[in-house]
Tab-separated table of C-alpha atoms in Angstrom:
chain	number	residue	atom	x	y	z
A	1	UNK	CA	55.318	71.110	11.684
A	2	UNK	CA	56.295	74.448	13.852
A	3	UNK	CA	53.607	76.803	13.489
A	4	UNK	CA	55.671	79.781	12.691
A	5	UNK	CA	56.692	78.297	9.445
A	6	UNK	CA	52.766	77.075	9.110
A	7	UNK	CA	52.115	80.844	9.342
A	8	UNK	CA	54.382	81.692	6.967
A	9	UNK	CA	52.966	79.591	3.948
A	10	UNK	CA	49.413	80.929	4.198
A	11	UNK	CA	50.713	84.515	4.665
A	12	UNK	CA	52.760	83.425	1.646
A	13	UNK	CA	49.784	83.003	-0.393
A	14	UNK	CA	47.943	85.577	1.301
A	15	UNK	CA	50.568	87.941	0.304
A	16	UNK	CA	50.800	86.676	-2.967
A	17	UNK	CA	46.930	87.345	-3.813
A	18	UNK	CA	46.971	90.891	-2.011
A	19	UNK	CA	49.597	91.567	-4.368
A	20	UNK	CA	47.637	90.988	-7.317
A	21	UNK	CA	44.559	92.787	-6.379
A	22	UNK	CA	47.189	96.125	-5.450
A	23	UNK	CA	48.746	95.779	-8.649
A	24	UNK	CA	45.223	95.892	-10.474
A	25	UNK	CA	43.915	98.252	-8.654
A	26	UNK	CA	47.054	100.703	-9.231
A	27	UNK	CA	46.754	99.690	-12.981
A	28	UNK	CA	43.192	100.126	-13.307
A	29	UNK	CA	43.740	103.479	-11.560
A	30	UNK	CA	46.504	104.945	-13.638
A	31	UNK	CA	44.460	103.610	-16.905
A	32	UNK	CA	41.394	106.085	-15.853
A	33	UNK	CA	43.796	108.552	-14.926
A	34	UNK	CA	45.920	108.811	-17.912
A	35	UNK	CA	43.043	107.782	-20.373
A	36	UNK	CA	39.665	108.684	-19.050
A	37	UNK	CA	40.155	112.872	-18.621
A	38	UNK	CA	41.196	112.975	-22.551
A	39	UNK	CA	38.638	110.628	-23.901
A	40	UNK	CA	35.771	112.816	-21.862
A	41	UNK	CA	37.299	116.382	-23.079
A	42	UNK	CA	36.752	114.969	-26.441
A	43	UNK	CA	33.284	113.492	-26.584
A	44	UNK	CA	32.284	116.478	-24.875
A	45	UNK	CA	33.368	118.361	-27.091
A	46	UNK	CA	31.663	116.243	-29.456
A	47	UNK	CA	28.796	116.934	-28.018
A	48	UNK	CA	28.609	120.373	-27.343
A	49	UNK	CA	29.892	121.699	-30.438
A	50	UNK	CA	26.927	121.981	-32.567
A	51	UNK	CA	24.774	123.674	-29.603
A	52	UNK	CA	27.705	125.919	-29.056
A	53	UNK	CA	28.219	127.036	-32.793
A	54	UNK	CA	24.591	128.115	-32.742
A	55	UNK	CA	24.823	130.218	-29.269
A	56	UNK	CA	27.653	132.391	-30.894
A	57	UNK	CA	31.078	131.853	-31.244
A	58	UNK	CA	32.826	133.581	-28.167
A	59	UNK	CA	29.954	133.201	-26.217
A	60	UNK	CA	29.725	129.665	-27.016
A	61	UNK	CA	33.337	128.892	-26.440
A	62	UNK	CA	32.974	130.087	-23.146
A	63	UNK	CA	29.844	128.277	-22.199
A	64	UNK	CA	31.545	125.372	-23.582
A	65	UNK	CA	34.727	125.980	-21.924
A	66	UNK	CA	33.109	126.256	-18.693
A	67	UNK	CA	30.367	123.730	-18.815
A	68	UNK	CA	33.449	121.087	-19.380
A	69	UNK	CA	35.500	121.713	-16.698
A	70	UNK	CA	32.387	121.759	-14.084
A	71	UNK	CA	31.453	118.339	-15.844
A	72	UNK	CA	34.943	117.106	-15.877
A	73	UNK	CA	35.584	117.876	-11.998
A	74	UNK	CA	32.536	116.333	-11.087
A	75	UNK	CA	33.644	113.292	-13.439
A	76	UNK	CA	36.610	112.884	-12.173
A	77	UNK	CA	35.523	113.193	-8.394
A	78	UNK	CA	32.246	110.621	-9.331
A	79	UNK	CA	34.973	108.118	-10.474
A	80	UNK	CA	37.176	108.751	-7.793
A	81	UNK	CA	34.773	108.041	-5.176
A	82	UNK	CA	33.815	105.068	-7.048
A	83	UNK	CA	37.311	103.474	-7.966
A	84	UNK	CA	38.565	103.741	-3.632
A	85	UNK	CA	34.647	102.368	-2.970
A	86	UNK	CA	35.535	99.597	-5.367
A	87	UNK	CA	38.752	98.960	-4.924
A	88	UNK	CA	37.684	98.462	-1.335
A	89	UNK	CA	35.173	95.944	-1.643
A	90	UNK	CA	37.447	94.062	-4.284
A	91	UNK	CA	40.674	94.125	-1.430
A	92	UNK	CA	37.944	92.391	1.024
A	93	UNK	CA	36.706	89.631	-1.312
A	94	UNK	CA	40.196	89.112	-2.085
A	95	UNK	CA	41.111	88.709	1.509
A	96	UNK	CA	38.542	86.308	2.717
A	97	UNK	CA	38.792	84.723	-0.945
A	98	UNK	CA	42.748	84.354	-0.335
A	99	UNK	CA	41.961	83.135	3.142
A	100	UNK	CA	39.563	80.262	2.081
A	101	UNK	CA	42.092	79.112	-1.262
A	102	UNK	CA	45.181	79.261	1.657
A	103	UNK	CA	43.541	77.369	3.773
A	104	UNK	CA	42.445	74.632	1.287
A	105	UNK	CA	45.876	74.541	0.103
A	106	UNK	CA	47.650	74.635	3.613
A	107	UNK	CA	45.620	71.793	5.223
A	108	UNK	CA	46.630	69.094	3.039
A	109	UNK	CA	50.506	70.236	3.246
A	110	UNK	CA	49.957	70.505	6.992
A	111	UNK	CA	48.656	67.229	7.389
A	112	UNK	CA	51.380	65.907	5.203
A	113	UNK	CA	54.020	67.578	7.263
A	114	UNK	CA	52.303	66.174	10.472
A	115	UNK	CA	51.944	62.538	9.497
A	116	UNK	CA	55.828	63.255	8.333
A	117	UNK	CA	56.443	63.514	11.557
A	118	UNK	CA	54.682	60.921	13.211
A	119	UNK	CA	56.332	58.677	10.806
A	120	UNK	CA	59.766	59.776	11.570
A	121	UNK	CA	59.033	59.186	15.062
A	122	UNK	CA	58.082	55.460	14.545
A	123	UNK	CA	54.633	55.158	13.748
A	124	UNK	CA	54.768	54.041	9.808
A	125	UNK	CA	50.742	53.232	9.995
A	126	UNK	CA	50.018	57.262	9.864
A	127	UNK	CA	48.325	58.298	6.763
A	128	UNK	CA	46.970	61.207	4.852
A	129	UNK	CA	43.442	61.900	3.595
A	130	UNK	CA	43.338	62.292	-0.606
A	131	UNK	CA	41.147	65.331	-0.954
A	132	UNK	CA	40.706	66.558	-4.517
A	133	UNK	CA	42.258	64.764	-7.533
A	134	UNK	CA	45.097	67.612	-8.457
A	135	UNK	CA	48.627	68.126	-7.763
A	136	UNK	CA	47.969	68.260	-4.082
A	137	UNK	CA	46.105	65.045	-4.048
A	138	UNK	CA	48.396	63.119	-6.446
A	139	UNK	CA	51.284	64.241	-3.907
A	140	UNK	CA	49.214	62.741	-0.817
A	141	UNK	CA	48.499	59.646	-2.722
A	142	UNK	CA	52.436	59.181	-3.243
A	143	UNK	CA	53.160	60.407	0.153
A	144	UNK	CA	51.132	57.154	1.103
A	145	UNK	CA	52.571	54.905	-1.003
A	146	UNK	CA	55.562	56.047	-0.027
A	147	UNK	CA	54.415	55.643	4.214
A	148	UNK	CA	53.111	52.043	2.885
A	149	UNK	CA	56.721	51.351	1.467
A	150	UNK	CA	58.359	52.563	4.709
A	151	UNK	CA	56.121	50.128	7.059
A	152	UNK	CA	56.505	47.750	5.299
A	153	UNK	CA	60.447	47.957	5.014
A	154	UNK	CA	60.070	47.923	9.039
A	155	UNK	CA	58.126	45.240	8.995
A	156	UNK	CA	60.671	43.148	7.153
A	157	UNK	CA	63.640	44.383	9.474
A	158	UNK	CA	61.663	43.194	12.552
A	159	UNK	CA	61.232	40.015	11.188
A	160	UNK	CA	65.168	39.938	9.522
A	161	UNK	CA	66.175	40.255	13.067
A	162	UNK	CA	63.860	37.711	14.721
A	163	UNK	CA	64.693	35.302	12.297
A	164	UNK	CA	68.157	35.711	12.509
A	165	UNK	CA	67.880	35.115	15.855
A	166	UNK	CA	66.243	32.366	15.214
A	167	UNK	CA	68.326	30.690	13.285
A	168	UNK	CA	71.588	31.562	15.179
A	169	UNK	CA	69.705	30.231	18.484
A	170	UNK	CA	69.325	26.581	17.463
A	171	UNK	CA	72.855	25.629	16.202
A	172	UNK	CA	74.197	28.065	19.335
A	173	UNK	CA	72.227	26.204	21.772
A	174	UNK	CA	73.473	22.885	20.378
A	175	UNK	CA	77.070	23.915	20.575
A	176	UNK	CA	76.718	25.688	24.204
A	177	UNK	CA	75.542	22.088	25.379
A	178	UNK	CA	77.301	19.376	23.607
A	179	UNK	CA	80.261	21.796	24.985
A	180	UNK	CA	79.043	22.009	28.579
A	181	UNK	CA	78.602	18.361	28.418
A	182	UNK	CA	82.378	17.791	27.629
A	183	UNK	CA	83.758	20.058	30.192
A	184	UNK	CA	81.975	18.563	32.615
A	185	UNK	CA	82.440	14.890	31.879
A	186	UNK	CA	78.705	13.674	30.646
A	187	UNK	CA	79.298	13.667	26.612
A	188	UNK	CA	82.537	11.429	25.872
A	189	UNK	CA	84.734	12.495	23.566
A	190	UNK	CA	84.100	10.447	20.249
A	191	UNK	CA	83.825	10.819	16.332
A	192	UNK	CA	80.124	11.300	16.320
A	193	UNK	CA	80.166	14.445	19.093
A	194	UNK	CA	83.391	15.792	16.621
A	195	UNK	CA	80.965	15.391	13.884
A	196	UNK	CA	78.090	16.742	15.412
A	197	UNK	CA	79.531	19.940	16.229
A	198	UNK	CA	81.507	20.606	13.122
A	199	UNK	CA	78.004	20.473	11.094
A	200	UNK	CA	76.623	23.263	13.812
A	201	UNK	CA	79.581	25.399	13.090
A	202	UNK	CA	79.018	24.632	8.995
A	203	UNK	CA	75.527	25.852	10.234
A	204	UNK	CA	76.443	28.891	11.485
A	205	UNK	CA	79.286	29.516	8.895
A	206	UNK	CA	76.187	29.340	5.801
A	207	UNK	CA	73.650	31.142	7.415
A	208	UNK	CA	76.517	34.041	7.963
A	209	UNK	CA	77.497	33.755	4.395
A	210	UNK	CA	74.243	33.708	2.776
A	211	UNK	CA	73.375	36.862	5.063
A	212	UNK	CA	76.642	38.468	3.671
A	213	UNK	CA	75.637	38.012	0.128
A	214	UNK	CA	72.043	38.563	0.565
A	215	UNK	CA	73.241	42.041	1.366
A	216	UNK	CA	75.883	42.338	-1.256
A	217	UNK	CA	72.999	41.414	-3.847
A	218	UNK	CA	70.315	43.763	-2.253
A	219	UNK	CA	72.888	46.563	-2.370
A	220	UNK	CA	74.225	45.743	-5.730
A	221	UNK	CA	77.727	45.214	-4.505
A	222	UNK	CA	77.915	41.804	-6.076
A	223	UNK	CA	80.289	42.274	-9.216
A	224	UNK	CA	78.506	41.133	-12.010
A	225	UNK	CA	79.889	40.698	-15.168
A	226	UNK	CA	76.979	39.712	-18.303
A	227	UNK	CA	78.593	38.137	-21.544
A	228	UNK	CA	76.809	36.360	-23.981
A	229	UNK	CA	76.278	32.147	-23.130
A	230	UNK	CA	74.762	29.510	-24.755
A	231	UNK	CA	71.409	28.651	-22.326
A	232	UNK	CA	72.366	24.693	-22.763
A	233	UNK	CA	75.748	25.469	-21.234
A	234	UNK	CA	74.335	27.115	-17.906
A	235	UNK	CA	71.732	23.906	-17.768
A	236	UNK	CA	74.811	21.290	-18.353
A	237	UNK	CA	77.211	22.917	-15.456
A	238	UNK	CA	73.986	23.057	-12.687
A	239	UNK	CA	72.915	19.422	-13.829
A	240	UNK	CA	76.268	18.431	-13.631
A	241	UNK	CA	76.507	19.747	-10.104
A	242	UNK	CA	73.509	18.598	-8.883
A	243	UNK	CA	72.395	16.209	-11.179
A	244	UNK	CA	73.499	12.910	-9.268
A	245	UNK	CA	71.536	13.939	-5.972
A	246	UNK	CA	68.392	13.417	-7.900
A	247	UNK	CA	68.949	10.048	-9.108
A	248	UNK	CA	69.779	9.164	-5.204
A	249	UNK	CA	66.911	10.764	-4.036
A	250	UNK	CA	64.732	8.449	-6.604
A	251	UNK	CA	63.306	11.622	-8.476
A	252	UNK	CA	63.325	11.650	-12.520
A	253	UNK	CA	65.567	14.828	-13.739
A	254	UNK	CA	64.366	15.830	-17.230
A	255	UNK	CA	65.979	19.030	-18.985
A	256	UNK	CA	63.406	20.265	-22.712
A	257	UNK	CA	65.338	23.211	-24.421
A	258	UNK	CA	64.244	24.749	-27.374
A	259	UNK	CA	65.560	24.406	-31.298
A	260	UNK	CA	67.971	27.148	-31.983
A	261	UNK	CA	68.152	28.988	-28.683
A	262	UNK	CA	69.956	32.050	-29.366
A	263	UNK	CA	73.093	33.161	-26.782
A	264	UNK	CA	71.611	34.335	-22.874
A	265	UNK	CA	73.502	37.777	-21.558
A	266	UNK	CA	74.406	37.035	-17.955
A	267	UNK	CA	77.026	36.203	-15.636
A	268	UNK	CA	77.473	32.277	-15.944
A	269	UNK	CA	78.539	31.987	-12.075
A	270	UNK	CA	75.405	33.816	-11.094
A	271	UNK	CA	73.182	32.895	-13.444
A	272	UNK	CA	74.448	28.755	-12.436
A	273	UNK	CA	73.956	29.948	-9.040
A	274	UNK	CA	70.020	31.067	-9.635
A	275	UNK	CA	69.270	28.050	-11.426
A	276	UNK	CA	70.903	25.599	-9.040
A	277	UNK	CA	68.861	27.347	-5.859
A	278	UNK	CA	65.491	27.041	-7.759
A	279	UNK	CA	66.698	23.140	-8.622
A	280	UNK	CA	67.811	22.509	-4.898
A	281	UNK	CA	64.317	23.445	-3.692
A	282	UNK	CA	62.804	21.316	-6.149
A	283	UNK	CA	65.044	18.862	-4.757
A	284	UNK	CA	64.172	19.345	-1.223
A	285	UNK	CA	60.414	19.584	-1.107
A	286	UNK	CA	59.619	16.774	-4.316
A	287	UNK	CA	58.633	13.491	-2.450
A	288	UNK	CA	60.611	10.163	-3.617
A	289	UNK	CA	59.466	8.702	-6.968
A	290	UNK	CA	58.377	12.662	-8.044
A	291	UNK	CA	59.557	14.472	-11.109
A	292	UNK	CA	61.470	17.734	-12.107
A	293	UNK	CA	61.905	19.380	-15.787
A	294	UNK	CA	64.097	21.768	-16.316
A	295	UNK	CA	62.752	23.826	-19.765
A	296	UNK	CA	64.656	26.765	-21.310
A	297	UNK	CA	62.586	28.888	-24.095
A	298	UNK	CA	63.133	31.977	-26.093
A	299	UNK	CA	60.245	34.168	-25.740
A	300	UNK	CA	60.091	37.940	-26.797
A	301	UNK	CA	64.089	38.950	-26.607
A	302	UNK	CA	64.222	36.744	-23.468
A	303	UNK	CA	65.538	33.688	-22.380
A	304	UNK	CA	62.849	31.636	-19.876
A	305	UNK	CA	64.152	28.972	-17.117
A	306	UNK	CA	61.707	27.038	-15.859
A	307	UNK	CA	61.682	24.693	-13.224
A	308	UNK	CA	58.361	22.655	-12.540
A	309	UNK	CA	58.162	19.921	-9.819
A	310	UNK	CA	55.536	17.673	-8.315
A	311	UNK	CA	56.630	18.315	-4.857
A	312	UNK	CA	54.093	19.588	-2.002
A	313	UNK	CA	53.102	23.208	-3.500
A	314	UNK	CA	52.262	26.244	-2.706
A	315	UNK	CA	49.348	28.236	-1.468
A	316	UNK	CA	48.241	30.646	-3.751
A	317	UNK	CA	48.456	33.426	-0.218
A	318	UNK	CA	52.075	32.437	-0.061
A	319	UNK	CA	53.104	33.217	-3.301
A	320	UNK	CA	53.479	36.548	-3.547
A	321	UNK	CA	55.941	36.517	0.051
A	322	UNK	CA	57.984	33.212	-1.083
A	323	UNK	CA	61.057	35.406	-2.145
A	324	UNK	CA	60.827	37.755	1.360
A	325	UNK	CA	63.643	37.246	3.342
A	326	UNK	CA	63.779	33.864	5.664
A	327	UNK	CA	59.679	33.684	4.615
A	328	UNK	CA	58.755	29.747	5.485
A	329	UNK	CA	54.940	28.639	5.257
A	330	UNK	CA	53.876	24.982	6.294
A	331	UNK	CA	53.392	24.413	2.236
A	332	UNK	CA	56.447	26.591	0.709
A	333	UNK	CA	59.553	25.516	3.438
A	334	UNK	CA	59.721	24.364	6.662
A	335	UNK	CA	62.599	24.247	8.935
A	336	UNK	CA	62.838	20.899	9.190
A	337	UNK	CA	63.314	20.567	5.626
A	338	UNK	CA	66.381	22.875	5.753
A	339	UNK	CA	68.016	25.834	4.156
A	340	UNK	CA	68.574	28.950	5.668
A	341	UNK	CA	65.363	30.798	3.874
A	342	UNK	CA	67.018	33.439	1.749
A	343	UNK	CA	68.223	31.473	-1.291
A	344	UNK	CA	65.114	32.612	-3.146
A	345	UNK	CA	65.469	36.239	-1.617
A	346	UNK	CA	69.270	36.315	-3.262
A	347	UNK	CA	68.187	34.691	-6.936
A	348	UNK	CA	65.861	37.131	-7.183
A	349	UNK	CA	68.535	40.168	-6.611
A	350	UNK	CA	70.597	38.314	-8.601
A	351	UNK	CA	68.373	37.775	-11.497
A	352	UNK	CA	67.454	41.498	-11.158
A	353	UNK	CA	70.779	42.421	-11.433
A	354	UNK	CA	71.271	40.929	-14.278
A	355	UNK	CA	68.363	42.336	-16.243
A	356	UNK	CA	65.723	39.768	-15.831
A	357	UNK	CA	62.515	38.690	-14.098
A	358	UNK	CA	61.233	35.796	-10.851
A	359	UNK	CA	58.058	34.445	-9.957
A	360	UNK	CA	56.771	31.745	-8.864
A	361	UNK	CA	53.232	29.691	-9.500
A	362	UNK	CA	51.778	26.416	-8.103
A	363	UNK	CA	47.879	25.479	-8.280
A	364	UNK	CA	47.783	24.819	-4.750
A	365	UNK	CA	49.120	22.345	-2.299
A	366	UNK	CA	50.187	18.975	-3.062
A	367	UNK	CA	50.049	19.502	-6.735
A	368	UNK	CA	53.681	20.718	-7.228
A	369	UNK	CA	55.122	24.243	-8.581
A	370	UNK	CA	57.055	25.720	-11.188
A	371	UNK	CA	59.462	28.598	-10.635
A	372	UNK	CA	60.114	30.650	-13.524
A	373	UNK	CA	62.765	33.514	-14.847
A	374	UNK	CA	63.931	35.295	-17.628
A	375	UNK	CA	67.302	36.484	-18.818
A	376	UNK	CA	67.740	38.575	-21.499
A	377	UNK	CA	68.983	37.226	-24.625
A	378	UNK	CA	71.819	38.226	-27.091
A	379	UNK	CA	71.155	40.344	-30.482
């Protein structure tokens, strides 16, 4: 932060305190001057008037007379001397009073408006110190959460763009060469190389499209248009989609729904969309001769999906990161097991966006998972 405008918050404050003290002292000041001459005329007065009834009348008057306005010029020079004396000392404990409550206000916001800095310059790891539990320390506790949220956000775009690369690389490096190869004569020309490369090219053609809707659903540009749906319709259309790979893949496909489920408010497309992703992956990482259940249950004005598995698991570290963008773990997905990496990421916008809840839970590897969410349901 530039010092000059540093400077100009503590003289601020500085200024601010000064003006208080002035305006007390001029107050206090005016009070004495308009009050305190009267009020001692009249207890004088008070006072002398029996000793000056007995001394005469004239003679007494004057006495009297004179005797006051002696007493009330010394009065009035006595409090004089006093009031600039005090008003004195009170401007200097006010200054080095002002200068000690600036300063304890003005570090914190300094070292805010440094590490603001520093931040915007790259380094998201700079935090602030959380001094005293007030205003000033509730705003440097949410200035770090706020840092936290920032490196963090980096962290994910440096690893978005590795693992794009990543992905792009392998299917690139495939084409580059089988295409080398039949420019200069070594790979024939056959229905297998034809093949071959028009699955790299459906490679690269998902992985662009699932990037392209991942950031339509993290943006909340993806139209979405709720209605109310019965929840054994959404089940039927994904079963019916993806029902039949199950039975090839040996695995036994149950679906449990609840008695009287009332009407789910969501967007069938999207909502047949979530379901199916969290059914593919149960697909993909269940062994042969493994089950799946598919159970739907109205719980508390929402609608749950679940689908639970006895595939290979999850570590309980991983599951809190399984629905970061292209996140793999040896347990959760592996590359050789497919899939670009971001289904999960896009369910969970989608599910978002349409008012509900994700998670995930698994006791460990090995012994299967169940991924869970909620939609809400129809009044």
């Amino acid at each position: 932060m530039p010092r000059g405008v540093r400077t100009s918050v503590r003289s601020k404050m500085l200024a601010a305190h000064l003006l208080v003290v002035a305006v007390g002292v001029v107050t206090l000041l005016l009070a004495m001057g308009l009050t305190a001459p009267n009020l001692f005329d009249q207890l004088m007065t008070e006072t002398m008037g029996p000793q000056a009834q007995g001394m005469g009348s004239m003679m007494g008057e004057r006495m009297t007379a004179g005797m006051r306005e002696v007493t009330a010029q010394a009065f009035r020079q006595a409090v004089g001397v006093s009031l600039i004396w005090a008003a004195g000392a009170a401007a200097m404990t006010a200054i080095v009073v002002s200068i000690f409550v600036s300063g304890r206000i003005a570090r914190p916001v300094r070292s805010m408006a440094l590490a603001s800095r520093r931040i915007a310059s790259g380094h998201y790891a700079e935090r602030v110190q959380v001094e005293d539990p007030d205003e000033l320390g509730h705003l440097a506790a949410n200035f770090n959460e706020m840092a936290d949220a920032l490196e963090a956000a980096e962290r994910r775009r440096r690893e978005l763009i590795g693992n794009v690369a990543h992905e792009l690389r392998t299917p690139i490096a495939n084409l580059q060469g089988y295409l080398e190869g039949l420019v200069d004569g070594v790979v024939q020309p056959s229905e297998e190389t034809w093949t071959f490369l028009l699955g790299e090219t459906g490679r690269l053609r998902r992985l662009v499209e699932d990037l392209q809707e991942l950031s339509r659903a993290e943006s909340r540009q993806m139209s979405i248009n709720p209605k109310p749906i019965a929840p054994d319709r959404l089940t039927s259309l994904v079963l019916a989609r993806i029902g039949p790979e199950f039975a090839e893949k040996g695995l036994t496909l149950t679906v449990v729904t609840g008695s009287r489920l009332p009407k789910v408010v969501a967007d069938e497309d999207r909502a047949v969309q979530v379901l199916g992703n969290l059914l593919s992956n149960a697909l993909r990482y269940t062994p042969a001769g493994g089950r799946v259940e598919v159970s739907v249950e109205h719980r508390d004005g929402e609608i749950v999906f679940r689908v639970r598995d006895t595939g290979i698991g999850v570590a309980p570290e991983h599951l809190p990161h399984l629905f970061e963008r292209f996140y793999r773990s040896d347990g959760a997905r592996s590359r050789a097991a497919g899939g670009s990496g971001i289904g999960l990421t896009i369910a969970k916008a989608l599910v978002e966006a349409m008012g509900g809840r994700i998670w995930a839970e698994s006791p460990g590897p090995g012994q299967g998972s169940t991924f869970s969410f909620t939609l809400p349901a129809a009044r």
